[in-house]
mmCIF file of C-alpha atoms and ligand atoms in Angstrom:
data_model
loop_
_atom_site.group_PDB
_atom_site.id
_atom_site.type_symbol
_atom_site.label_atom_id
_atom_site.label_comp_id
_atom_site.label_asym_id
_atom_site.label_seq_id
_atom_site.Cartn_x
_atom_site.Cartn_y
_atom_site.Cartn_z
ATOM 1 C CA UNK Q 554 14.386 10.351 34.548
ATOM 2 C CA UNK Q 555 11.687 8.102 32.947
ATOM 3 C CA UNK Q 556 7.797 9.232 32.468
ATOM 4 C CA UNK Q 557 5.918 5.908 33.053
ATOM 5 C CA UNK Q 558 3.459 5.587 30.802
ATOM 6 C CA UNK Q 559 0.002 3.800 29.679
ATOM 7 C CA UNK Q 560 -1.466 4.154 26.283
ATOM 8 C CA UNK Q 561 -5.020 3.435 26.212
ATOM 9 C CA UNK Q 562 -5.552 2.440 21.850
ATOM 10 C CA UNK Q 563 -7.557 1.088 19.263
ATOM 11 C CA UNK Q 564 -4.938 0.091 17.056
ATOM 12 C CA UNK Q 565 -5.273 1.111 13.971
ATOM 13 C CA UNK Q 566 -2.561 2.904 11.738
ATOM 14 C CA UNK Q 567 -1.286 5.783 13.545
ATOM 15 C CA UNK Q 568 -2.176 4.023 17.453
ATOM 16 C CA UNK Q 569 0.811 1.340 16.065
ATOM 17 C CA UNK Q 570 2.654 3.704 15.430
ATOM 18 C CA UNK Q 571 2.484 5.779 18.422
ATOM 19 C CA UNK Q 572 3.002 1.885 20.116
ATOM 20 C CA UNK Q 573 6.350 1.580 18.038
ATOM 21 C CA UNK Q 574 7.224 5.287 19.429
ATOM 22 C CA UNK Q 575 6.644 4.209 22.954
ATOM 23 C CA UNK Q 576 9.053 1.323 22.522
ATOM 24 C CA UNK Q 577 11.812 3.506 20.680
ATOM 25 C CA UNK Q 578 11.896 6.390 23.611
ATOM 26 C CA UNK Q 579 14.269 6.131 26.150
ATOM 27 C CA UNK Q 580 12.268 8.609 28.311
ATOM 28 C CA UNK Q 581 9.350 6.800 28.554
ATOM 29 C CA UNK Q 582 8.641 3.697 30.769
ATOM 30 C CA UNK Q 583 5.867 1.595 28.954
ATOM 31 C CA UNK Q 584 3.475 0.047 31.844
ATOM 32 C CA UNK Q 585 1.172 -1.455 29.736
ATOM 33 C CA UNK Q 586 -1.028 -0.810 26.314
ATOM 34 C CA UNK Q 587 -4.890 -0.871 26.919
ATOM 35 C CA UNK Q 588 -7.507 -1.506 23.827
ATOM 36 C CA UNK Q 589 -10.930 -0.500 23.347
ATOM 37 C CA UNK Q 590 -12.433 -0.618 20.103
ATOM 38 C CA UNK Q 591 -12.636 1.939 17.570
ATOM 39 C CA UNK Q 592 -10.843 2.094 14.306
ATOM 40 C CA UNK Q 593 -11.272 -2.000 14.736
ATOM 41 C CA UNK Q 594 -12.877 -4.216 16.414
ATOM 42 C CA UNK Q 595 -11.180 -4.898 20.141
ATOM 43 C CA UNK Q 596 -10.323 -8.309 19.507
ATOM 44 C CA UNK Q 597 -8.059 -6.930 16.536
ATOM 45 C CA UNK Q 598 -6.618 -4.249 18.491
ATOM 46 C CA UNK Q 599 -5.305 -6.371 21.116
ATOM 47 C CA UNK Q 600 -3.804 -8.721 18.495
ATOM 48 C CA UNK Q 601 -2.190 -5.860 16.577
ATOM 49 C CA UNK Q 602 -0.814 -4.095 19.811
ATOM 50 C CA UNK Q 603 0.665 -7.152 20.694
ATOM 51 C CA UNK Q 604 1.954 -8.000 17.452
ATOM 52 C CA UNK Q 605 3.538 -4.694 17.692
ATOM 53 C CA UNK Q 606 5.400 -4.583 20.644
ATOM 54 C CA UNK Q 607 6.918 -8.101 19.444
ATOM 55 C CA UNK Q 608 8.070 -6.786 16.248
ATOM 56 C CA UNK Q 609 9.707 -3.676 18.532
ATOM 57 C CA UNK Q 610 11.267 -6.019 20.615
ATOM 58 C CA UNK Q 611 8.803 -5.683 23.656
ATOM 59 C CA UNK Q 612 6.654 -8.673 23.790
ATOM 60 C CA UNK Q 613 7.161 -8.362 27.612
ATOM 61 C CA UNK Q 614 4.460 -5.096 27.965
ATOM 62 C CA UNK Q 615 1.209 -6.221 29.507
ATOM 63 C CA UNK Q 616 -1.345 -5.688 26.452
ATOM 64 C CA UNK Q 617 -4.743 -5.873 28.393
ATOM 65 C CA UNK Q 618 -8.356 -5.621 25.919
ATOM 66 C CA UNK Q 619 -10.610 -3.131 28.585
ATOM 67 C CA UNK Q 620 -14.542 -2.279 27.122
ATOM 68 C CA UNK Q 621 -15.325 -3.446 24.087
ATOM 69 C CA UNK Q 622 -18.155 -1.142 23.345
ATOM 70 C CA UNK Q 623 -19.176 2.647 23.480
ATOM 71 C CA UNK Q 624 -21.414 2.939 26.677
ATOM 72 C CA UNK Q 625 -24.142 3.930 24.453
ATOM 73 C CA UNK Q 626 -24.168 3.876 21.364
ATOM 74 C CA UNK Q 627 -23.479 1.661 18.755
ATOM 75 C CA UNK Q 628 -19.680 0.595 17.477
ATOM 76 C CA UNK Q 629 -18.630 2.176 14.775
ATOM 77 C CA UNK Q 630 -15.210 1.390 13.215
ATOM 78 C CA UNK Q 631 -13.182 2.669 10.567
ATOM 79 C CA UNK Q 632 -12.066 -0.391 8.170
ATOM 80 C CA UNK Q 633 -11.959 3.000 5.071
ATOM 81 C CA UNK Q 634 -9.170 4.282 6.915
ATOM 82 C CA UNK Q 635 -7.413 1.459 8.959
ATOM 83 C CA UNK Q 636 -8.140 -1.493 7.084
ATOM 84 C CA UNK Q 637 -10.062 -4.659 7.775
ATOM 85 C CA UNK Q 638 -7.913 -5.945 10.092
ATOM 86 C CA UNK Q 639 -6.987 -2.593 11.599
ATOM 87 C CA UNK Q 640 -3.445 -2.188 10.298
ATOM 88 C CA UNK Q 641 -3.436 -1.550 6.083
ATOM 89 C CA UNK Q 642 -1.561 -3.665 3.827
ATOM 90 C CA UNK Q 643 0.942 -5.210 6.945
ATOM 91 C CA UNK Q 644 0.879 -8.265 8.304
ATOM 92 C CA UNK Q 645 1.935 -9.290 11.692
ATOM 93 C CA UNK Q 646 3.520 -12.837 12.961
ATOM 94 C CA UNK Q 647 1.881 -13.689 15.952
ATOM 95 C CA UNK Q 648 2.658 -12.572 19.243
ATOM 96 C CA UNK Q 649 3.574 -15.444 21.391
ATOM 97 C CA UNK Q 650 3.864 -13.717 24.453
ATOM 98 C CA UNK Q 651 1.289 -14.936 27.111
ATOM 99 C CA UNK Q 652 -1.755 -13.234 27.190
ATOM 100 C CA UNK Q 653 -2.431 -10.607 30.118
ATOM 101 C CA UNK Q 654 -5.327 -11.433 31.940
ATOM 102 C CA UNK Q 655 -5.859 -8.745 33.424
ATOM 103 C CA UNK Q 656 -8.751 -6.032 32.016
ATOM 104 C CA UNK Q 657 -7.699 -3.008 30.445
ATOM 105 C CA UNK Q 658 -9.727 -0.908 32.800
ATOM 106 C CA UNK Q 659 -8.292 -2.419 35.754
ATOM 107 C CA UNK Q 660 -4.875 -2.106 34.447
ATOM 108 C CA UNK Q 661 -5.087 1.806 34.213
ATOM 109 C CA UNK Q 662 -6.584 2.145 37.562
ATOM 110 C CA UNK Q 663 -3.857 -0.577 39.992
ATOM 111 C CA UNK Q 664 -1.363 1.324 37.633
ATOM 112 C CA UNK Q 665 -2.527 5.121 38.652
ATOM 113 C CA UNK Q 666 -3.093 3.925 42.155
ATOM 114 C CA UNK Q 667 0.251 2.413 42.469
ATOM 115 C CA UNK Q 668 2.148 5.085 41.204
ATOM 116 C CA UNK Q 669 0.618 7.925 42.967
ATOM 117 C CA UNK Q 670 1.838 10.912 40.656
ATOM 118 C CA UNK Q 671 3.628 9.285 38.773
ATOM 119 C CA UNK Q 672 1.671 7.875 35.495
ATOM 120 C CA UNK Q 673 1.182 10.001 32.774
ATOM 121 C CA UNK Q 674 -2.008 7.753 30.626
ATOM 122 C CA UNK Q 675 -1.816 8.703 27.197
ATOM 123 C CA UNK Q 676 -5.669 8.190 25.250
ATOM 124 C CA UNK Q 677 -5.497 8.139 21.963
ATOM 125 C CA UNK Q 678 -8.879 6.113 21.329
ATOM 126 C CA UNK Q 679 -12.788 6.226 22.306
ATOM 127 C CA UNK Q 680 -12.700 7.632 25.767
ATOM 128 C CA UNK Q 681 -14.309 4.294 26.816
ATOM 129 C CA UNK Q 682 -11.499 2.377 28.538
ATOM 130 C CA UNK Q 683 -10.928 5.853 30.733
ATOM 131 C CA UNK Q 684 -14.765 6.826 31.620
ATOM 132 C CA UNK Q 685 -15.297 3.386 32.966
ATOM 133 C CA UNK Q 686 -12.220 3.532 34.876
ATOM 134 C CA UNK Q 687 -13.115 6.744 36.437
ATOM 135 C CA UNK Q 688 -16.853 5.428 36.955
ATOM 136 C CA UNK Q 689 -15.063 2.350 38.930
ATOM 137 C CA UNK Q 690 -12.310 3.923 41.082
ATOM 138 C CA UNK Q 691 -12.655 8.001 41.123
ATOM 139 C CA UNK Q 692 -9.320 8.116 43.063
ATOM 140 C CA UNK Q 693 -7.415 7.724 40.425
ATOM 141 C CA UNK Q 694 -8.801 11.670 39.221
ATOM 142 C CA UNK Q 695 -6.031 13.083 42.268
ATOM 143 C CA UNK Q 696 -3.568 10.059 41.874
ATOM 144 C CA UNK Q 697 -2.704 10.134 37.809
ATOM 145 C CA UNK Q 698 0.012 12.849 36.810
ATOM 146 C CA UNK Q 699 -1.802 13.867 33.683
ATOM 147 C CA UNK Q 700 -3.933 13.134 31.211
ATOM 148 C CA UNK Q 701 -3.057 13.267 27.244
ATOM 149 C CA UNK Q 702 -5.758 13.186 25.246
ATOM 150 C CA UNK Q 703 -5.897 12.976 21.102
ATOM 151 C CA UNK Q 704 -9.557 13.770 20.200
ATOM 152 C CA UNK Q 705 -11.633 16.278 19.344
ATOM 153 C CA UNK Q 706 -12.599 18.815 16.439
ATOM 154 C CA UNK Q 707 -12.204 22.213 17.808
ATOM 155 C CA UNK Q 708 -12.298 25.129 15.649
ATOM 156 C CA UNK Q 709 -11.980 22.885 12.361
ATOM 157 C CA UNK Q 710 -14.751 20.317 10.494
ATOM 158 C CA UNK Q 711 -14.386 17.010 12.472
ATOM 159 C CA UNK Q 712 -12.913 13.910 10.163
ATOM 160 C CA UNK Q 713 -15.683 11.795 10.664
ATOM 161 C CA UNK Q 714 -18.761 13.572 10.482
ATOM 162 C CA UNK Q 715 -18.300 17.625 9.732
ATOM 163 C CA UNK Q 716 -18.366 17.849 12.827
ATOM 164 C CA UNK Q 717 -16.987 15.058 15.041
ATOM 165 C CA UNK Q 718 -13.558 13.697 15.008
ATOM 166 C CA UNK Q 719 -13.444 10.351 15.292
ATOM 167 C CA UNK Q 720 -12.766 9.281 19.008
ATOM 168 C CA UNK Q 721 -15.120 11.860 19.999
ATOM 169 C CA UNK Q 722 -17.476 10.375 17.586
ATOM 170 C CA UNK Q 723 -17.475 6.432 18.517
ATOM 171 C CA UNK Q 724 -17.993 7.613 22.484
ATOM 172 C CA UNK Q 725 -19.042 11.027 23.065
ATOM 173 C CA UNK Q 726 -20.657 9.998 26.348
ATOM 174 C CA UNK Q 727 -17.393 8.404 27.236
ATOM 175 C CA UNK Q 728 -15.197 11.651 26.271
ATOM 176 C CA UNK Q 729 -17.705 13.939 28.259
ATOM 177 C CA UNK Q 730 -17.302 11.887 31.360
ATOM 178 C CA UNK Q 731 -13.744 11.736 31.315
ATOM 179 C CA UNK Q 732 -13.587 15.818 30.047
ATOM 180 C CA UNK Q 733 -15.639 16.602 32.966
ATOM 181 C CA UNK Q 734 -13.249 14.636 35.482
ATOM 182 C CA UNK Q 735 -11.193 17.317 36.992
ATOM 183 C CA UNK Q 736 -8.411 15.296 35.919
ATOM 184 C CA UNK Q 737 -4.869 17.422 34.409
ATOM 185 C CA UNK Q 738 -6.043 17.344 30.626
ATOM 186 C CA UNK Q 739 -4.115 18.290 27.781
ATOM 187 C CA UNK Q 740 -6.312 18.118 24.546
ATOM 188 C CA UNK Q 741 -4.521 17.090 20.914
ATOM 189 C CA UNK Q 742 -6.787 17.831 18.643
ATOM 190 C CA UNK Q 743 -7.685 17.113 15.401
ATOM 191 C CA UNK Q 744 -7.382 20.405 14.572
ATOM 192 C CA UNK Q 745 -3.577 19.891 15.196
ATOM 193 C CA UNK Q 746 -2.753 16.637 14.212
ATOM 194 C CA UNK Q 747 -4.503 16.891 10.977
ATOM 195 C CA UNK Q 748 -1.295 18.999 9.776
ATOM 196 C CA UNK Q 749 0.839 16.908 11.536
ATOM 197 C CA UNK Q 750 1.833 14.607 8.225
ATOM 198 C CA UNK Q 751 4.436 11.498 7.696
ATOM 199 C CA UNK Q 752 5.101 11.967 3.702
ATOM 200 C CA UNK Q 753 5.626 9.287 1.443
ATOM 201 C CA UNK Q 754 9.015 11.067 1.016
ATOM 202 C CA UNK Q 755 9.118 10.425 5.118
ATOM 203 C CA UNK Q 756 8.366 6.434 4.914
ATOM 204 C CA UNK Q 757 10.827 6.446 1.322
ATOM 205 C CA UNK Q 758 13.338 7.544 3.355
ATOM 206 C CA UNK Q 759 12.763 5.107 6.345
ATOM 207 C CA UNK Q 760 12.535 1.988 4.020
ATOM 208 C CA UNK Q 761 16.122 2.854 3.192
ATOM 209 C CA UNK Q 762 16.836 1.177 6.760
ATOM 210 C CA UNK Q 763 15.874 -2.109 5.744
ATOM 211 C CA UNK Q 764 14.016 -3.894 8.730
ATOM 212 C CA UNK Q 765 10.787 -5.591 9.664
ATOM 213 C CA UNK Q 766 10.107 -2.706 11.524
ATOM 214 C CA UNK Q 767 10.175 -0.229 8.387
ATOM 215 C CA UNK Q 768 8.658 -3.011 6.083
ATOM 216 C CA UNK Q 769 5.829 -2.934 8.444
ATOM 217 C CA UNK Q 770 5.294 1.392 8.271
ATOM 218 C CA UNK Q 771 5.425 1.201 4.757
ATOM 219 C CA UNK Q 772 2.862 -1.226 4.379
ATOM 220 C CA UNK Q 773 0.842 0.016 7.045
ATOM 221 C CA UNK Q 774 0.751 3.492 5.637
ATOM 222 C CA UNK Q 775 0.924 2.739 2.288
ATOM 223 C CA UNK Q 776 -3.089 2.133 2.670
ATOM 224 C CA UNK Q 777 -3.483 5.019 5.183
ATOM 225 C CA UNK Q 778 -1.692 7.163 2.611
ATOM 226 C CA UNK Q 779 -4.389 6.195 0.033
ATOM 227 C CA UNK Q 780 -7.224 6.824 2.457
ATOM 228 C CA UNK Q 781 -5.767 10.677 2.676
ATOM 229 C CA UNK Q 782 -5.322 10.518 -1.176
ATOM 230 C CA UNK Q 783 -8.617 10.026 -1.672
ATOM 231 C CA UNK Q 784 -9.893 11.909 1.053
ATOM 232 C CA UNK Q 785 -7.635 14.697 1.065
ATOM 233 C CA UNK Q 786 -5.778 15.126 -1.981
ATOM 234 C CA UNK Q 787 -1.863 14.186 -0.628
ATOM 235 C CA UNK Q 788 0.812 11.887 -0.679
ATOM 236 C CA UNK Q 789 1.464 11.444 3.400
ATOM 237 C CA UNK Q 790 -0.877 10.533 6.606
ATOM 238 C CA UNK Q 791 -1.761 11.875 9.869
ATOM 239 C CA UNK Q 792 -0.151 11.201 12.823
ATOM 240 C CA UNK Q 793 -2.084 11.597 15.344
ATOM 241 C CA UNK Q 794 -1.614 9.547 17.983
ATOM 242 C CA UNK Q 795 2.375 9.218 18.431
ATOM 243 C CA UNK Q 796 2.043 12.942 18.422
ATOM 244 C CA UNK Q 797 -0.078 12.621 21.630
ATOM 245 C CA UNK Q 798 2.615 10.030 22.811
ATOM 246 C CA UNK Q 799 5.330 12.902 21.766
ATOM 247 C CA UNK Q 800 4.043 15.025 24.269
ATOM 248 C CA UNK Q 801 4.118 13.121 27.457
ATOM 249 C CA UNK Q 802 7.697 13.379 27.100
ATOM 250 C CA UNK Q 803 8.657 16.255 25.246
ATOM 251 C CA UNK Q 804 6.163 19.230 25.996
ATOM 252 C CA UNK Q 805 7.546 21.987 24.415
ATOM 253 C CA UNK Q 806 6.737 20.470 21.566
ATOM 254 C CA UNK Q 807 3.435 22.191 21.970
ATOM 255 C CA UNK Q 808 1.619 25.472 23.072
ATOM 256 C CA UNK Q 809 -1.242 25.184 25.148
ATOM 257 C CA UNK Q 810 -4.216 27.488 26.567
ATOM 258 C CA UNK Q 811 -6.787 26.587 28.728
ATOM 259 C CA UNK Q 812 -10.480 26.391 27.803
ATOM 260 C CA UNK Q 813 -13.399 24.666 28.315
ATOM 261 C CA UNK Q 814 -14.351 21.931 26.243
ATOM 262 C CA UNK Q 815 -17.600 20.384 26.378
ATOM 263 C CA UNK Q 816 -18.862 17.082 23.900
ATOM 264 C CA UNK Q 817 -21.912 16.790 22.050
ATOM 265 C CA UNK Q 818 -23.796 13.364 23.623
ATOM 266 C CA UNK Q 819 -27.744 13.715 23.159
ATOM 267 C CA UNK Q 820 -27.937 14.939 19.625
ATOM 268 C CA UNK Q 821 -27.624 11.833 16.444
ATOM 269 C CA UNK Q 822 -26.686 14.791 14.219
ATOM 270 C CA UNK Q 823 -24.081 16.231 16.015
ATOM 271 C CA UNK Q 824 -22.920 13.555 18.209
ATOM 272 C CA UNK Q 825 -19.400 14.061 19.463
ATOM 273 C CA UNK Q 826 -19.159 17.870 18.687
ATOM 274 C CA UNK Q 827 -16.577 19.776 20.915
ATOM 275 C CA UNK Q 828 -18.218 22.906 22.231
ATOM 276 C CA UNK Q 829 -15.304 24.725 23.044
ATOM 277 C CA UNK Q 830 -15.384 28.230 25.563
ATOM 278 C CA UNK Q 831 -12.351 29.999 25.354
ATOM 279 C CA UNK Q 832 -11.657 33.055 27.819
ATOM 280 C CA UNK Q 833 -8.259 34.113 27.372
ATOM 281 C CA UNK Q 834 -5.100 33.824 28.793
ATOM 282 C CA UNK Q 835 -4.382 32.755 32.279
ATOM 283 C CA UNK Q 836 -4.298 34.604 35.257
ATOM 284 C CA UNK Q 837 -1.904 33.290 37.437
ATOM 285 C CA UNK Q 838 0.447 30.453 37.390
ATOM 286 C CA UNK Q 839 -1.396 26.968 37.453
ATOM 287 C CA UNK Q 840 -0.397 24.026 39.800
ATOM 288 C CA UNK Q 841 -0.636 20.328 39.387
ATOM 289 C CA UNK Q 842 -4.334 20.042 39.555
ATOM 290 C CA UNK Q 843 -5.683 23.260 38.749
ATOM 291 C CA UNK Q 844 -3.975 23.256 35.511
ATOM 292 C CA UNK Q 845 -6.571 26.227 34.251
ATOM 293 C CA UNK Q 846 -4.966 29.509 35.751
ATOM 294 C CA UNK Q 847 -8.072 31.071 36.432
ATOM 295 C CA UNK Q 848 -9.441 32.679 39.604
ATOM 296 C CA UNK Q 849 -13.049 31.474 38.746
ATOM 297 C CA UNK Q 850 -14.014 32.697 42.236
ATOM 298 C CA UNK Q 851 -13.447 36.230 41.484
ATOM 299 C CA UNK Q 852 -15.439 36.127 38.045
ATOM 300 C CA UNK Q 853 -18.475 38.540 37.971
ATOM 301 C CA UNK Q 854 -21.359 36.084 38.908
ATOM 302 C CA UNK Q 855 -23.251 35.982 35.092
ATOM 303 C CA UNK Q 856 -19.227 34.837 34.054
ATOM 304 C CA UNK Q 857 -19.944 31.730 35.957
ATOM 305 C CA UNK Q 858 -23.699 30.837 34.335
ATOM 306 C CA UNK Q 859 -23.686 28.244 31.486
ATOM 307 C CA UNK Q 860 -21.645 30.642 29.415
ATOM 308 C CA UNK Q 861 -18.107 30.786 31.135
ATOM 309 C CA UNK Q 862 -17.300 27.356 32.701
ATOM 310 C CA UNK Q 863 -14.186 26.737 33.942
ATOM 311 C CA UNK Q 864 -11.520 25.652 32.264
ATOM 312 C CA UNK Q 865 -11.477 21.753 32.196
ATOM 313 C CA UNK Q 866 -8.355 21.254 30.361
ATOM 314 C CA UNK Q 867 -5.521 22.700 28.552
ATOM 315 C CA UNK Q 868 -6.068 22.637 24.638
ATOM 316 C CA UNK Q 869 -2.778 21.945 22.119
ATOM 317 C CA UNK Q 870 -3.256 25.189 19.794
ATOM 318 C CA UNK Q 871 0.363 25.021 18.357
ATOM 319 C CA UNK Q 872 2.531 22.208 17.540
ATOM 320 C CA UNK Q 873 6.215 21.909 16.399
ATOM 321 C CA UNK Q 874 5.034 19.645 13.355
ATOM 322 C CA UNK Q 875 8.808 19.503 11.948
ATOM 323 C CA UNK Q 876 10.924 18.540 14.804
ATOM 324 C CA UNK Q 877 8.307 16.119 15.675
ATOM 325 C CA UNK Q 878 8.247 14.035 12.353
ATOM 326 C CA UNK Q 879 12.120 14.464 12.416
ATOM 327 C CA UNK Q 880 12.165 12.576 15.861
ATOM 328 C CA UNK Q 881 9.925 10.302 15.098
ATOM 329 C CA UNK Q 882 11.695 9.023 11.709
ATOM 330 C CA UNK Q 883 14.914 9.416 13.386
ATOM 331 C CA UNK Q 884 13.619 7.089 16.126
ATOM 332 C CA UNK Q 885 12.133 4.992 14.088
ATOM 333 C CA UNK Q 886 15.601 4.619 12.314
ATOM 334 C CA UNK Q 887 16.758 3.652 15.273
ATOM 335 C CA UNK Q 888 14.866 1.156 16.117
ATOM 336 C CA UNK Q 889 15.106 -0.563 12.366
ATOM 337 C CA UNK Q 890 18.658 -0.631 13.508
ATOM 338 C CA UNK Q 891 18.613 -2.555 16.644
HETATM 339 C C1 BDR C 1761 -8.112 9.493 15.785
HETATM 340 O O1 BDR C 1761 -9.054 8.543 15.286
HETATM 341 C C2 BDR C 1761 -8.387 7.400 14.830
HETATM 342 O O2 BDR C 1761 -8.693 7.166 13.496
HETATM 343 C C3 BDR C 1761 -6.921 7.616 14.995
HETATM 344 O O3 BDR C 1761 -6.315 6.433 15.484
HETATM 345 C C4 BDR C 1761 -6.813 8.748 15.992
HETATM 346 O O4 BDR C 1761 -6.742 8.272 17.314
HETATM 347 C C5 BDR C 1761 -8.010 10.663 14.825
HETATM 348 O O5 BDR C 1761 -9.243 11.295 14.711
HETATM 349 CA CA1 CA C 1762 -6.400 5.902 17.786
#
């Protein structure tokens, strides 16, 4: 049984990567890729996700461009980290699929809305894409399966300001209107994936499958690899996003607990701060859409004030870091091979 799937990206390092996962799992179905802007410019993200999925082998998955910039506040990108073009030292042939015409936004929602229960959208960008789509058709809030999110700097410094992580950062009104959704959340975030590292030992060892699919990793990572050189003193890169991908197949990878998160939107010096409000394990099972557990009903009434909101999604506090790289260079093997 397949999880169909729509990965909402700003591609970037890590979002091609998580593309090239998609493509190389037999358990997921991959509607479509949406783009918004964020580590580049939207124009290069749609290039580079299509670009992609031809060098996996997939030039036939819709890649639709959606918003091109944060509902409010300026774009910023991330050229230190990504490159000016969005992915490192690589370089792409072009796509010559034809171009989807439809918008990203409207992809995601005649997607959801087709599929009642069915689509698991994985968001591994600025929120922005996802907010508006909520904004324009609210039904999709009961019709999506779930929601995986990568964003978000918990309990940790945030990687783009100290204390923002990035897609947090480039839309936090975007991530607070799609955190306060009511839709099935599960949070990645950065306080997770920054441990979750592809070595240089991990992209030596995939080069040894010679390929245009390895050829583009190494090059693509060789200049995220520098970035966390310089920026964090080691000789790998975070994956963050195909870990988010990971999970919409393979759960277990991953403990969860519920909490509330809220996001920083009003304040320039801490915009995009998660405000998290943790109250302890569950209290009975949760279902489908009331993934929190909580009898919120029964809480003494001062419980309920400002301090002790509900849950609003279900927070990735442990991660299986190992067996996750090993799938993903095994996969990635793989699909060298074919
Ligand atoms: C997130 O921001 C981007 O740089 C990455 O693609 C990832 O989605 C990590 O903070
Ligand atoms: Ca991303």
């Amino acid at each position: 049984m397949t999880t169909r799937v729509i990965l909402d990206t700003d591609p970037g390092i890590d979002d091609s990567l998580a593309i090239l996962l998609a493509t190389a799992s037999p358990e997921v179905e991959l509607a479509g890729v949406t783009v918004t802007s964020g580590n580049c410019p939207m124009a290069d993200g749609v290039r580079n996700a299509r670009n992609v999925l031809a060098l996996a082998g997939r030039p036939d998955v819709p890649v639709c461009g959606g918003v091109a910039l944060p509902l409010i506040r300026p774009l910023y990108t991330a050229p230190e980290t990504h490159g000016e073009t969005g992915i490192g030292f690589a370089y792409l042939p072009e796509s010559t699929a034809p171009v989807s015409t439809e918008h990203g936004v409207d992809l995601i929602i005649r997607e959801i809305l087709e599929h009642p229960g069915e689509v698991t959208l994985v968001a591994v960008a600025p929120l922005t894409n996802v907010a508006i789509a909520l904004r324009k058709e609210p039904r999709i809030i009961n019709a999506v399966r779930q929601v995986i999110i990568m964003g978000g700097a918990l309990r940790t410094d945030g990687n783009t300001t100290s204390v923002a992580e990035f897609n947090f950062f480039v839309d936090p009104h975007a991530a607070h209107i799609v955190l306060e959704s009511g839709m099935p959340i599960t949070l990645l975030p950065w306080d997770v994936t920054k441990d979750i590292i592809l070595t240089q030992a991990n992209v030596d060892q995939l080069i040894r499958t010679p390929s245009p699919v390895t050829r583009f990793i190494a090059d693509a990572t060789r200049f995220y690899i520098e970035f966390h050189m310089a920026a964090f003193g080691y000789a790998g890169c975070s994956i963050n996003d195909p870990a988010a991908l990971a999970l919409a197949f393979m759960p277990d990878l991953a403990r969860t607990e519920p909490m509330h998160v809220a996001v920083e939107y009003t304040s320039e010096l801490t915009a995009g701060k998660s405000v998290i409000s943790y109250i302890g394990p569950a209290t009975r099972e949760p279902d489908a859409h009331d993934l929190t557990g909580y009898d919120t009903a029964a809480w003494p009434p001062h419980w309920r004030r400002a301090f002790r909101p509900a849950p609003n999604v279900r927070t990735v506090v442990e991660f299986d870091s190992q067996r996750f790289i090993a799938l993903f260079v095994e996969r990635m093997e793989r699909l060298a091979r074919q």
